[in-house]
Amino acid sequence: MSSDQPGSDAPASGEVLFGQPSDVAAVPEVVAAVPTVQAVLQPRRGRIDKFGVAMGTGRRKTSVARVRLKPGTGKFEVNGRPLNEYFCVERDQIIVQAPIHLVDKVGQVDVWIRVDGGGTTGQA
């Protein structure tokens, strides 16, 4: 490996260090720095109860939504009614389902939502 100064670890211009023997020794350090799957799945807010049900609260304008998620078949229920019955506008249905689509868990979790206040767009 050539460099501008002797004893320097900085690469010379245009020199690529990736895949060099010196980098192979650093791989365990990099792997140790990657968060575990369990740490990634822990909620930032809310909590998970002893039955594995994740709970959280969301607010928008004057609306407050309390959400519960658990592994299941993909059922959405809002205030005791199916999602498409409670939110008649397709845009609102898409907004409510967007987080589940984002994490690619469609059909893998059941969602119960209790929402109060505001209008349907704010509730979504």
JSON list of N, CA and C in Angstrom, two decimals, residues 18-19 37 46 80 99:
[
{"chain": "A", "resi": 18, "resn": "PHE", "atom": "N", "xyz": [-10.80, -0.99, 0.27]},
{"chain": "A", "resi": 18, "resn": "PHE", "atom": "CA", "xyz": [-11.78, -2.04, 0.53]},
{"chain": "A", "resi": 18, "resn": "PHE", "atom": "C", "xyz": [-11.27, -3.38, 0.03]},
{"chain": "A", "resi": 19, "resn": "GLY", "atom": "N", "xyz": [-11.35, -4.40, 0.86]},
{"chain": "A", "resi": 19, "resn": "GLY", "atom": "CA", "xyz": [-10.93, -5.74, 0.46]},
{"chain": "A", "resi": 19, "resn": "GLY", "atom": "C", "xyz": [-9.46, -6.00, 0.73]},
{"chain": "A", "resi": 37, "resn": "VAL", "atom": "N", "xyz": [-31.33, -7.47, 15.79]},
{"chain": "A", "resi": 37, "resn": "VAL", "atom": "CA", "xyz": [-32.70, -7.44, 15.27]},
{"chain": "A", "resi": 37, "resn": "VAL", "atom": "C", "xyz": [-33.67, -7.08, 16.38]},
{"chain": "A", "resi": 46, "resn": "GLY", "atom": "N", "xyz": [-44.38, 4.14, 23.05]},
{"chain": "A", "resi": 46, "resn": "GLY", "atom": "CA", "xyz": [-45.37, 3.10, 23.29]},
{"chain": "A", "resi": 46, "resn": "GLY", "atom": "C", "xyz": [-44.75, 1.98, 24.11]},
{"chain": "A", "resi": 80, "resn": "GLY", "atom": "N", "xyz": [-64.24, -0.49, 16.52]},
{"chain": "A", "resi": 80, "resn": "GLY", "atom": "CA", "xyz": [-65.10, -1.67, 16.46]},
{"chain": "A", "resi": 80, "resn": "GLY", "atom": "C", "xyz": [-65.67, -1.97, 15.08]},
{"chain": "A", "resi": 99, "resn": "PRO", "atom": "N", "xyz": [-48.18, 2.87, 7.23]},
{"chain": "A", "resi": 99, "resn": "PRO", "atom": "CA", "xyz": [-47.07, 2.37, 8.06]},
{"chain": "A", "resi": 99, "resn": "PRO", "atom": "C", "xyz": [-46.88, 0.85, 7.96]}
]
